[in-house]
Coordinates of C-alpha atoms and ligand atoms in Angstrom, one line a residue:
M1 CA 77.9 104.7 105.2
A2 CA 78.2 108.5 104.5
E3 CA 79.9 109.5 101.5
P4 CA 82.8 112.0 102.1
T5 CA 81.9 115.5 101.3
E6 CA 85.6 116.4 100.4
L7 CA 88.8 114.9 100.1
K8 CA 90.3 115.6 103.4
A9 CA 92.6 113.6 105.6
G10 CA 90.5 111.6 108.1
N11 CA 87.4 111.3 105.9
T12 CA 86.4 107.5 105.2
I13 CA 86.4 106.9 101.3
R14 CA 85.4 104.1 99.2
L15 CA 88.1 103.4 96.5
V16 CA 87.4 101.5 93.4
I17 CA 89.9 98.8 92.9
D18 CA 91.4 98.1 89.5
N19 CA 93.8 95.3 90.2
T20 CA 94.1 92.9 93.1
L21 CA 97.3 90.5 94.0
T22 CA 97.3 87.8 96.4
Q23 CA 100.2 85.4 97.6
D24 CA 100.0 81.9 98.7
A25 CA 100.5 82.7 102.4
T26 CA 97.5 84.9 102.6
G27 CA 95.9 83.7 99.5
T28 CA 94.2 80.5 100.4
M29 CA 92.2 82.4 103.2
A30 CA 91.4 85.1 100.8
Y31 CA 90.0 82.6 98.2
L32 CA 88.2 80.6 100.6
Q33 CA 86.3 83.7 101.8
F34 CA 85.6 84.8 98.2
E35 CA 84.3 81.2 97.7
Q36 CA 81.7 82.1 100.1
M37 CA 80.7 85.5 98.5
G38 CA 78.7 83.5 95.7
V39 CA 80.5 85.8 93.1
D40 CA 81.0 83.9 89.6
K41 CA 84.1 85.7 88.5
V42 CA 86.3 88.3 89.8
K43 CA 85.8 91.9 89.1
T44 CA 89.3 93.1 89.0
K45 CA 92.4 92.3 87.2
A46 CA 93.5 89.8 89.6
V47 CA 96.7 87.9 89.9
S48 CA 97.4 84.9 92.4
Y49 CA 101.1 84.4 93.1
V50 CA 103.0 81.4 94.7
D51 CA 106.2 82.8 96.3
H52 CA 106.3 82.5 100.1
N53 CA 105.5 78.9 100.9
T54 CA 107.8 77.1 98.3
M55 CA 109.6 74.8 100.5
Q56 CA 107.1 72.1 100.4
T57 CA 108.3 70.3 103.5
G58 CA 105.3 67.8 103.6
F59 CA 102.2 67.9 101.5
M60 CA 100.7 71.0 103.1
N61 CA 102.3 73.7 100.7
A62 CA 101.9 71.8 97.6
D63 CA 98.2 71.3 98.5
D64 CA 97.8 74.9 98.8
H65 CA 99.3 75.5 95.5
K66 CA 96.9 73.1 93.7
Y67 CA 94.1 74.8 95.5
L68 CA 95.0 78.0 94.6
Q69 CA 95.4 77.0 90.8
S70 CA 92.3 75.6 90.8
V71 CA 90.5 78.4 92.4
A72 CA 92.1 81.0 90.1
N73 CA 91.3 79.0 87.1
R74 CA 87.6 78.8 88.3
Y75 CA 87.1 82.6 89.1
G76 CA 89.2 84.3 86.4
V77 CA 92.5 84.8 88.3
L78 CA 95.8 84.8 86.8
Y79 CA 98.1 82.4 88.4
S80 CA 101.8 83.0 88.6
K81 CA 103.5 79.5 89.4
A82 CA 106.0 78.9 92.1
G83 CA 109.6 79.9 90.6
N84 CA 108.1 82.8 88.5
G85 CA 109.0 85.2 91.1
I86 CA 108.0 87.4 94.1
C87 CA 104.7 88.8 93.7
H88 CA 105.8 92.6 94.1
Q89 CA 108.7 92.3 91.7
V90 CA 106.5 90.3 89.0
Q91 CA 103.7 92.7 89.3
L92 CA 105.9 95.6 88.7
E93 CA 107.3 93.9 85.6
R94 CA 104.3 92.6 84.0
F95 CA 101.1 94.3 85.2
D96 CA 101.6 97.6 87.2
K97 CA 100.0 100.7 85.2
P98 CA 100.4 104.4 86.4
G99 CA 97.1 106.0 87.7
E100 CA 95.5 102.7 88.5
T101 CA 94.6 101.3 92.0
L102 CA 96.0 97.9 93.5
L103 CA 94.9 96.3 96.7
G104 CA 97.0 93.3 97.7
S105 CA 96.8 90.7 100.5
D106 CA 100.4 91.5 101.5
S107 CA 101.7 94.6 103.3
H108 CA 104.5 95.4 100.6
T109 CA 101.9 95.8 97.8
P110 CA 102.9 99.7 98.0
T111 CA 105.8 98.7 95.8
G112 CA 103.4 99.7 93.0
G113 CA 103.7 103.2 94.0
G114 CA 106.9 103.3 92.2
M115 CA 104.9 103.0 89.0
A116 CA 102.6 105.9 90.2
M117 CA 99.9 103.6 91.4
I118 CA 97.6 103.9 94.6
A119 CA 98.9 100.4 95.7
I120 CA 97.6 99.5 99.4
G121 CA 98.3 96.2 101.5
A122 CA 95.2 94.8 103.2
G123 CA 94.1 91.6 104.8
G124 CA 92.9 88.5 102.7
L125 CA 89.2 89.4 103.2
D126 CA 89.4 92.8 102.2
V127 CA 91.1 91.6 99.0
A128 CA 88.4 88.9 98.4
C129 CA 85.7 91.9 98.8
A130 CA 87.6 94.0 96.2
M131 CA 87.8 90.9 93.9
A132 CA 84.0 90.5 94.4
G133 CA 83.6 94.2 93.1
I134 CA 83.3 95.9 96.7
P135 CA 85.1 99.2 96.6
Y136 CA 87.7 99.5 99.4
T137 CA 86.6 101.5 102.4
M138 CA 89.6 103.4 104.0
T139 CA 90.4 106.6 105.9
L140 CA 92.0 109.2 103.7
P141 CA 95.6 109.7 105.0
E142 CA 97.8 112.7 105.2
V143 CA 100.1 113.4 102.5
V144 CA 103.8 113.8 103.2
N145 CA 105.9 115.2 100.6
V146 CA 109.3 113.6 100.5
K147 CA 111.5 116.2 98.5
L148 CA 114.6 114.5 97.1
T149 CA 117.5 116.8 95.7
G150 CA 120.9 116.0 94.5
E151 CA 122.1 112.5 93.2
L152 CA 123.4 109.6 95.1
K153 CA 127.0 108.7 95.0
S154 CA 128.5 105.4 94.1
G155 CA 128.0 102.9 96.7
V156 CA 124.8 104.6 98.0
S157 CA 121.4 103.3 96.8
A158 CA 117.6 103.7 96.9
K159 CA 117.7 101.5 100.0
D160 CA 119.7 104.1 101.9
I161 CA 117.0 106.8 100.9
I162 CA 114.2 104.6 102.4
L163 CA 116.4 103.8 105.5
K164 CA 116.8 107.6 105.9
V165 CA 113.2 108.2 105.9
L166 CA 112.6 105.4 108.5
E167 CA 115.2 107.0 110.8
L168 CA 113.2 110.4 110.4
K169 CA 109.8 109.0 110.9
T170 CA 110.1 105.6 112.7
V171 CA 107.8 102.6 112.3
K172 CA 104.9 104.2 113.3
G173 CA 105.6 107.7 111.9
G174 CA 103.5 106.8 108.7
V175 CA 100.4 105.4 110.2
N176 CA 97.5 106.9 108.2
K177 CA 99.9 108.8 106.0
I178 CA 101.0 108.6 102.2
F179 CA 104.4 109.5 101.4
E180 CA 104.7 111.3 98.0
Y181 CA 108.1 111.6 96.4
S182 CA 109.0 114.7 94.2
G183 CA 111.9 116.9 93.5
E184 CA 114.9 117.0 90.9
G185 CA 116.5 114.1 92.8
I186 CA 113.8 111.7 91.5
K187 CA 114.8 112.1 87.9
S188 CA 117.9 110.0 88.5
L189 CA 116.0 107.2 90.1
S190 CA 114.5 104.1 87.7
V191 CA 111.3 102.5 88.6
P192 CA 113.0 99.4 90.3
E193 CA 114.6 101.8 92.5
R194 CA 111.7 104.0 93.3
S195 CA 110.0 100.7 94.1
T196 CA 112.5 99.8 96.5
I197 CA 111.5 102.9 98.3
T198 CA 107.7 102.5 97.9
N199 CA 108.0 98.9 99.0
M200 CA 109.8 99.6 102.5
G201 CA 107.6 102.6 102.9
A202 CA 105.4 99.7 104.5
E203 CA 107.8 99.7 107.4
L204 CA 106.7 103.4 108.2
G205 CA 103.3 102.1 108.9
A206 CA 102.2 104.1 105.8
T207 CA 99.0 103.5 103.9
T208 CA 101.0 103.7 100.8
S209 CA 103.8 105.5 98.9
I210 CA 104.0 107.1 95.6
F211 CA 106.2 108.6 92.8
P212 CA 105.0 110.5 89.7
S213 CA 105.0 109.0 86.1
D214 CA 107.4 110.6 84.1
E215 CA 110.0 109.6 81.4
R216 CA 111.7 107.0 83.7
T217 CA 108.3 105.3 83.9
R218 CA 107.9 105.3 80.2
E219 CA 111.6 104.0 79.8
F220 CA 110.7 101.1 82.1
L221 CA 107.4 100.2 80.5
E222 CA 108.6 100.4 77.1
K223 CA 111.8 98.3 78.2
Q224 CA 109.0 95.7 79.5
G225 CA 107.2 95.9 76.1
R226 CA 104.5 97.8 77.7
G227 CA 104.8 101.3 76.3
D228 CA 101.1 101.6 75.8
D229 CA 100.7 101.4 79.6
Y230 CA 102.5 104.7 80.0
S231 CA 100.7 107.9 80.9
P232 CA 102.3 111.0 82.6
L233 CA 101.0 111.8 86.2
A234 CA 102.3 114.4 88.6
A235 CA 101.1 116.3 91.4
D236 CA 99.7 119.8 90.8
E237 CA 102.2 122.7 90.8
D238 CA 100.5 124.4 93.6
A239 CA 99.6 120.9 95.7
V240 CA 99.4 121.5 99.4
Y241 CA 101.1 118.8 101.7
D242 CA 100.3 118.0 105.5
E243 CA 104.3 117.7 105.9
V244 CA 107.4 118.2 104.0
I245 CA 110.7 116.4 104.3
E246 CA 113.7 117.2 102.2
I247 CA 116.6 114.8 101.7
N248 CA 119.7 115.7 99.8
L249 CA 120.8 112.7 97.9
S250 CA 124.4 113.7 97.4
E251 CA 124.8 113.9 101.2
L252 CA 123.5 110.5 101.8
E253 CA 125.9 107.9 103.4
P254 CA 125.3 103.9 103.3
L255 CA 122.9 103.2 106.1
L256 CA 121.7 100.2 107.7
A257 CA 118.8 99.1 110.0
A258 CA 120.4 97.4 113.1
P259 CA 118.5 94.6 115.3
H260 CA 115.4 94.3 115.8
S261 CA 113.7 97.1 114.1
P262 CA 113.7 98.7 110.4
D263 CA 113.9 102.2 112.3
N264 CA 117.1 101.4 114.3
V265 CA 119.1 103.1 111.6
K266 CA 122.7 103.7 111.8
K267 CA 125.4 104.8 109.4
V268 CA 127.2 101.7 108.1
S269 CA 130.7 103.5 108.9
E270 CA 129.4 103.5 112.5
V271 CA 129.4 99.6 112.8
A272 CA 131.9 98.9 109.8
G273 CA 134.0 96.1 110.9
T274 CA 131.7 94.1 112.6
K275 CA 132.3 90.4 111.7
I276 CA 129.5 88.8 109.9
D277 CA 128.4 85.3 109.3
Q278 CA 125.7 85.5 106.7
V279 CA 124.6 87.6 104.0
C280 CA 121.2 87.1 102.3
I281 CA 120.5 89.3 99.0
G282 CA 117.0 89.2 97.7
S283 CA 113.2 89.9 98.7
C284 CA 110.8 92.2 97.2
T285 CA 112.7 95.2 98.4
N286 CA 116.0 94.6 96.3
S287 CA 115.9 91.8 93.8
S288 CA 115.5 93.5 90.6
Y289 CA 117.8 93.1 87.7
T290 CA 119.8 96.4 88.5
D291 CA 120.3 95.4 92.2
L292 CA 121.7 91.9 91.4
M293 CA 123.6 93.2 88.6
N294 CA 125.4 95.7 91.1
V295 CA 126.0 92.7 93.5
A296 CA 127.4 90.8 90.4
N297 CA 129.6 93.8 89.5
I298 CA 130.9 94.0 92.8
L299 CA 131.5 90.3 93.5
K300 CA 133.0 90.0 89.9
G301 CA 136.5 88.4 90.1
K302 CA 136.3 88.3 94.0
K303 CA 135.5 85.3 96.4
V304 CA 133.0 85.4 99.2
H305 CA 134.8 85.4 102.6
P306 CA 135.3 81.9 104.0
D307 CA 133.4 82.4 107.1
V308 CA 130.5 84.0 105.3
S309 CA 127.5 82.2 103.9
L310 CA 126.1 84.5 100.9
T311 CA 122.7 83.3 99.5
I312 CA 121.0 85.2 96.2
S313 CA 117.2 85.0 95.8
F314 CA 116.2 86.3 92.5
G315 CA 113.2 88.6 92.1
S316 CA 111.7 86.8 89.3
K317 CA 112.3 84.3 86.5
Q318 CA 112.9 87.4 84.5
V319 CA 115.6 88.8 86.7
L320 CA 117.2 85.2 86.7
N321 CA 117.1 84.9 83.1
M322 CA 118.4 88.3 82.3
L323 CA 121.3 87.8 84.9
A324 CA 122.1 84.5 82.9
Q325 CA 122.1 86.4 79.7
S326 CA 124.3 89.3 80.7
G327 CA 126.8 87.1 82.3
G328 CA 126.2 88.4 85.8
L329 CA 125.2 85.3 87.0
S330 CA 128.6 83.6 86.2
D331 CA 130.0 86.1 88.4
I332 CA 127.7 85.5 91.1
I333 CA 128.3 81.7 90.8
A334 CA 132.1 82.2 90.6
S335 CA 132.1 84.3 94.0
G336 CA 131.0 81.1 95.9
A337 CA 127.2 82.5 96.4
R338 CA 124.6 80.2 97.1
L339 CA 121.7 80.3 94.6
L340 CA 118.2 80.0 95.8
E341 CA 115.1 80.1 93.8
A342 CA 113.2 83.3 92.6
A343 CA 111.0 83.4 95.9
C344 CA 110.6 85.1 99.2
G345 CA 112.6 82.5 100.9
P346 CA 114.8 83.6 103.8
C347 CA 112.9 87.0 104.0
I348 CA 109.9 85.0 105.6
G349 CA 112.1 82.6 107.4
M350 CA 111.8 79.8 104.9
G351 CA 115.2 78.5 105.2
Q352 CA 118.7 80.1 106.0
S353 CA 118.3 80.5 109.7
P354 CA 121.6 82.1 110.8
P355 CA 123.6 80.3 113.3
T356 CA 123.3 81.0 117.0
D357 CA 124.2 84.3 117.9
G358 CA 125.0 84.8 114.3
I359 CA 125.1 88.2 112.6
S360 CA 123.2 88.4 109.2
L361 CA 123.2 91.1 106.8
R362 CA 119.9 91.1 104.6
T363 CA 118.7 93.3 101.7
F364 CA 115.1 92.6 103.0
N365 CA 112.8 95.0 104.7
R366 CA 112.2 93.4 108.2
N367 CA 114.5 92.5 110.8
F368 CA 111.8 91.7 113.5
Y369 CA 113.0 89.6 116.5
G370 CA 112.9 85.9 115.7
R371 CA 111.9 86.4 111.9
S372 CA 114.9 84.9 110.5
G373 CA 114.2 81.7 112.6
T374 CA 116.9 82.2 115.1
L375 CA 116.1 84.2 118.1
S376 CA 119.7 84.8 119.2
A377 CA 120.8 86.2 115.7
G378 CA 121.2 89.8 115.0
V379 CA 119.8 90.8 111.5
Y380 CA 120.9 94.1 109.9
L381 CA 118.9 95.5 106.9
V382 CA 121.4 96.8 104.2
S383 CA 121.4 97.7 100.5
P384 CA 122.8 95.1 98.0
E385 CA 125.9 97.0 97.6
T386 CA 126.6 97.0 101.4
A387 CA 125.7 93.2 101.4
A388 CA 128.0 92.3 98.6
V389 CA 131.0 94.4 99.6
S390 CA 130.6 93.0 103.2
A391 CA 130.2 89.3 102.1
I392 CA 133.7 89.6 100.4
N393 CA 135.3 91.2 103.5
G394 CA 133.7 89.0 106.1
Y395 CA 132.7 92.4 108.1
I396 CA 130.3 95.0 107.6
S397 CA 131.8 97.5 105.1
D398 CA 131.1 100.5 103.4
A399 CA 130.4 100.4 99.8
T400 CA 131.5 104.0 99.0
Q401 CA 135.0 102.7 99.5
V402 CA 135.0 100.4 96.4
E403 CA 134.9 100.8 92.9
Y404 CA 132.4 98.8 90.6
E405 CA 130.4 99.5 87.6
K406 CA 126.9 101.0 88.4
A407 CA 124.4 98.8 86.6
T408 CA 121.7 100.3 84.4
L409 CA 118.3 99.0 83.0
P410 CA 118.9 96.8 80.0
D411 CA 117.9 97.8 76.5
S412 CA 115.0 95.6 76.6
F413 CA 113.7 93.0 79.2
L414 CA 113.4 89.5 78.5
I415 CA 109.6 88.7 78.3
D416 CA 108.5 85.2 78.9
D417 CA 104.9 84.9 80.7
S418 CA 104.7 81.2 80.6
G419 CA 104.9 80.9 84.1
I420 CA 101.7 83.0 84.4
L421 CA 98.7 80.8 83.6
Q422 CA 95.5 82.1 82.1
P423 CA 92.2 81.0 83.6
D424 CA 89.4 79.3 81.5
C425 CA 86.8 79.9 84.2
D426 CA 85.5 76.3 83.7
F427 CA 83.0 75.6 86.5
E428 CA 83.0 72.0 85.8
K429 CA 86.7 71.5 86.8
P430 CA 86.8 70.8 90.7
L431 CA 88.4 72.7 93.2
I432 CA 91.4 70.8 94.6
K433 CA 91.5 71.2 98.5
G434 CA 93.9 68.8 100.4
P435 CA 93.2 67.5 104.1
N436 CA 95.3 70.4 105.4
I437 CA 92.8 72.9 104.1
K438 CA 90.3 74.0 106.7
D439 CA 87.2 76.3 106.7
V440 CA 87.6 79.8 108.0
P441 CA 86.4 80.4 111.3
V442 CA 83.5 82.8 111.6
G443 CA 83.0 85.1 114.5
K444 CA 79.7 85.3 116.7
P445 CA 77.3 88.4 117.1
L446 CA 78.8 90.9 119.7
A447 CA 77.8 89.9 123.4
P448 CA 78.9 91.2 126.9
I449 CA 82.5 90.8 127.8
N450 CA 83.6 89.8 130.9
K451 CA 86.9 88.1 130.4
K452 CA 90.4 87.8 131.8
V453 CA 93.7 89.2 130.2
M454 CA 95.3 86.5 128.2
I455 CA 98.6 88.4 127.4
K456 CA 100.1 91.8 128.0
V457 CA 102.6 92.8 125.5
E458 CA 104.7 95.9 124.9
D459 CA 104.8 98.7 122.1
N460 CA 105.4 97.7 118.4
I461 CA 104.3 94.2 118.8
T462 CA 104.4 92.9 115.1
T463 CA 102.1 90.5 113.3
D464 CA 105.3 88.2 113.2
H465 CA 105.2 88.0 117.1
I466 CA 101.5 87.0 117.0
I467 CA 101.9 84.5 114.2
P468 CA 105.4 83.6 113.3
G469 CA 106.6 83.1 109.7
G470 CA 109.1 80.3 109.1
S471 CA 109.1 76.9 107.9
T472 CA 107.3 75.3 110.7
V473 CA 104.4 77.5 110.9
L474 CA 103.9 78.8 107.3
P475 CA 102.5 75.3 106.1
F476 CA 99.6 75.8 108.5
R477 CA 98.3 79.0 106.7
S478 CA 95.1 77.1 105.4
N479 CA 94.5 75.6 108.8
I480 CA 93.5 78.1 111.5
E481 CA 92.9 75.6 114.2
K482 CA 96.2 74.1 113.8
I483 CA 98.2 77.6 113.2
S484 CA 96.5 79.0 116.4
E485 CA 98.8 76.9 118.6
F486 CA 101.7 79.0 117.4
T487 CA 99.8 82.4 118.4
F488 CA 102.4 84.6 120.3
S489 CA 104.6 81.3 120.8
Q490 CA 107.8 83.1 120.4
I491 CA 107.1 85.4 123.2
D492 CA 104.8 83.3 125.5
P493 CA 104.4 79.7 124.5
E494 CA 101.5 79.2 126.9
F495 CA 99.3 81.7 125.4
A496 CA 97.2 79.4 123.1
L497 CA 96.6 76.7 125.9
R498 CA 95.6 79.6 128.3
C499 CA 93.0 80.9 126.0
L500 CA 91.5 77.4 125.4
E501 CA 91.4 76.8 129.0
N502 CA 89.7 80.4 129.8
D503 CA 87.4 80.2 126.7
G504 CA 89.3 83.1 125.4
G505 CA 89.8 86.6 126.6
I506 CA 91.4 90.0 126.2
I507 CA 94.7 91.0 124.7
I508 CA 96.4 94.1 126.3
G509 CA 98.9 95.8 123.7
G510 CA 101.1 99.0 123.7
E511 CA 101.8 101.3 120.7
N512 CA 101.6 100.5 117.0
Y513 CA 100.2 97.0 118.1
G514 CA 99.9 94.7 114.9
Q515 CA 102.6 96.4 112.8
G516 CA 104.2 94.7 109.9
S517 CA 102.7 91.9 107.8
S518 CA 99.2 91.9 106.6
R519 CA 98.7 88.3 107.6
E520 CA 94.9 88.0 108.9
H521 CA 95.8 84.9 110.7
A522 CA 97.2 87.1 113.4
A523 CA 93.4 88.0 113.7
L524 CA 91.8 84.9 112.7
A525 CA 93.7 82.7 115.2
P526 CA 93.0 84.9 118.0
L527 CA 89.3 84.8 116.9
Y528 CA 89.5 80.8 116.9
L529 CA 91.0 81.0 120.5
G530 CA 88.2 83.2 121.8
I531 CA 89.8 86.6 121.8
K532 CA 86.8 89.2 122.1
A533 CA 88.7 92.5 122.5
V534 CA 92.2 94.0 122.3
I535 CA 93.0 97.2 124.3
T536 CA 96.0 98.9 123.3
K537 CA 97.7 102.6 123.2
S538 CA 97.4 102.6 119.3
Y539 CA 97.2 100.2 116.2
A540 CA 98.8 99.6 112.8
R541 CA 96.3 100.1 109.9
I542 CA 96.1 96.7 108.4
H543 CA 96.0 94.6 111.6
K544 CA 93.3 96.8 113.1
Q545 CA 91.1 96.4 110.0
N546 CA 92.0 92.7 110.1
L547 CA 90.6 92.4 114.0
I548 CA 87.4 94.3 112.8
N549 CA 86.9 92.0 110.1
S550 CA 87.1 89.1 112.3
G551 CA 84.7 90.7 114.8
I552 CA 87.3 91.4 117.7
I553 CA 86.9 95.0 119.0
P554 CA 90.1 97.1 118.7
L555 CA 89.9 99.6 121.8
V556 CA 92.4 102.0 123.1
F557 CA 93.0 103.5 126.5
V558 CA 91.7 106.8 127.2
N559 CA 94.8 107.4 129.6
N560 CA 97.8 105.3 128.4
S561 CA 99.1 105.2 131.9
D562 CA 95.9 102.5 132.8
Y563 CA 98.2 100.1 130.7
D564 CA 100.5 99.9 133.9
S565 CA 97.8 98.9 136.3
I566 CA 96.7 95.5 134.2
D567 CA 98.3 92.3 134.7
L568 CA 98.0 88.8 133.1
L569 CA 94.7 87.1 134.3
D570 CA 93.1 90.2 135.6
E571 CA 89.4 89.8 135.0
L572 CA 88.0 92.8 133.0
E573 CA 84.4 93.7 132.5
I574 CA 83.6 96.0 129.6
I575 CA 80.5 97.7 130.7
D576 CA 77.8 98.0 127.9
I577 CA 80.3 97.1 125.2
E578 CA 77.4 94.9 123.6
N579 CA 75.9 98.3 122.8
L580 CA 79.1 99.3 120.7
A581 CA 78.1 102.8 119.5
I582 CA 80.0 105.6 117.5
D583 CA 82.2 108.0 119.5
T584 CA 81.5 106.3 122.7
Q585 CA 83.7 105.8 125.8
Y586 CA 83.4 102.4 128.0
T587 CA 84.3 101.7 131.5
V588 CA 86.3 98.8 132.3
L589 CA 86.0 97.1 135.5
N590 CA 89.1 95.5 136.9
K591 CA 87.4 92.9 139.0
T592 CA 90.7 91.3 140.1
K593 CA 92.4 94.9 141.4
N594 CA 88.9 96.4 142.1
T595 CA 90.0 99.3 140.1
Q596 CA 88.5 100.8 136.9
F597 CA 89.5 102.7 133.6
K598 CA 88.2 103.9 130.3
V599 CA 88.7 102.7 126.9
A600 CA 87.7 104.2 123.5
H601 CA 87.6 103.6 119.9
D602 CA 87.4 105.3 116.6
L603 CA 85.3 102.9 114.7
T604 CA 83.1 104.1 111.9
E605 CA 79.3 103.2 111.7
E606 CA 80.3 100.5 109.1
Q607 CA 83.0 98.9 111.3
I608 CA 80.7 98.8 114.4
E609 CA 78.0 97.1 112.2
I610 CA 80.7 94.7 111.1
I611 CA 81.8 93.9 114.7
K612 CA 78.1 93.6 115.9
N613 CA 77.5 90.9 113.3
G614 CA 80.8 89.1 114.3
G615 CA 82.7 90.0 111.5
L616 CA 82.9 90.9 107.9
L617 CA 81.8 87.5 106.3
N618 CA 78.7 87.6 108.3
T619 CA 78.1 91.1 107.2
I620 CA 78.6 90.0 103.7
K621 CA 76.2 87.2 104.0
K622 CA 73.4 89.5 105.5
G623 CA 74.0 91.5 102.2
N624 CA 74.8 94.5 104.4
V625 CA 78.0 95.5 102.3
Ligands
LIG701 C1 106.1 89.6 105.1 O1 106.8 90.1 104.6 O2 105.9 89.4 106.5 C2 104.8 88.9 104.3 C3 105.0 87.2 104.7 O3 104.9 89.2 103.0 C4 103.6 89.3 104.8 C5 102.2 88.6 104.3 C6 102.2 87.2 105.1 O4 102.2 87.1 106.3 O5 102.0 86.2 104.4 C7 103.2 90.7 104.6 O6 104.2 91.4 104.6 O7 102.0 91.1 104.4
LIG702 FE1 108.1 88.2 100.5 FE2 109.7 89.3 102.1 FE3 108.6 90.7 100.3 FE4 107.0 89.8 102.3 S1 108.8 91.2 102.5 S2 106.5 89.7 100.1 S3 108.0 87.6 102.7 S4 110.0 89.0 100.0

């Protein structure tokens, strides 16, 4: 691979990774793949979190946790136990450090950008490679400067800032971009508030988002007992950007994302009065101590409306413990809220599905169709303040209309790292693999493609559409054969069977195909089902790389209008694709319709090599990375 001659958007770079994180829903695959790399010890500061699959219906999740603990111990990875908190929140509290790099097998890894890190989400195999000491290959993004002026008024919060950016840029407006925040307005934002913004920058499709490291960063690190990790960092005075956006915080109003997309942004005042059934507060976007203290302050002395179920998931054990100490927890309990554990919980559909046709307000970052577990539900993404006020009233309400005490960072955070286990790297101890933990499927070298269309989908298909979350499907994250049965099940229940009957085929998609979660299962399950190529109008970054890593070719239409001419089960022959080469277009014969069209790709030499080998694992085994 050619080294870049200059740091210019579009160039391919190899980024040295200092830190890695995995979570249990993507981690088992990442470590199963890491095991195959023949490396004795991880080369990064690595943490393995258990936060997604903590419901343990059946033995599967508990078996995953046992495996993750044993594999972390063997290879030198810190292990954050179930109940210790959501990966991004704990990483921020205990590990993030300005100026370092972080690669995580979760799309919300950019949360660390609130701590002035280059923090990027990736598929599990890419993170396994980073743990093995292989630099991360990526396209250098364009840089968008988001200049914040003014100061937030009471009832408006960091969540409303990122919702504003989503309104301006949409869920595909950030692909191959970094959002760098600056301006006077950032001085009033604490690190957890900044991290709410960088976290949900993932919904822009952005590579990452970043804030400078300043006095607010020092303040947070000192309060976490990590003052030594501080160093000041900021953009050069004369930095040049590809694009500049200005947001005046003083003019911002409470916003929400209406069903079913994080960029379907409206003013809260526009829909105020809408009756609600459920409010869920938590997730890696909004479960910090200050978020939940604001909630506690609003709920203090009030009761949750009789028609509303309010749940609170705590970001971490530290957050929960501090709320207990400050008295905020008592106010939350007295209000009638239901307390869930410090984990992802309802955000990934692990419980708390809303009722039929229910309206649910959530402080989370994704409201994709069906993600809550109830297809007919309408999920609105809101700030913790909007959520709390609405839970009391029983309808969507504007938090600027109520008075409450705004929470500030505590004098110092309670430090108790006993939920994070230190590894002893003892190779004598066995790896514990329960019966639901199966081998990772491996692709075959590239061969001619003459296959039928197995599904045709629209724009903005998410990886949740491809492999759903929720308590029925998540237990099979370590078992690709089983999880493949659920591929596209919410939009086309016949898909998996059709693939098996036709010995695989081709997927046709629209714009921004594969947005959302980093789950490589959305590529591994299609690989298992025999999918050879995907042809779309455009891709989301992480999923595209996951397809390549699985040996599936991500192609695009040369003329997007050709999308309209293709139907389910059309037989397509992609002429000469077995000789995949850089900057080359290919003719596709639609043998069913007796027509033809052109497809292209923007794969690098390295990516072409991976596809020709039938995926990244095969390439690594050949020693070619
Ligand atoms: C999500 O929010 O969708 C998840 C669950 O955290 C995913 C990871 C996964 O699917 O395991 C993500 O954001 O990458
Ligand atoms: Fe967990 Fe939700 Fe955050 Fe994903 S978005 S890491 S499921 S809390």
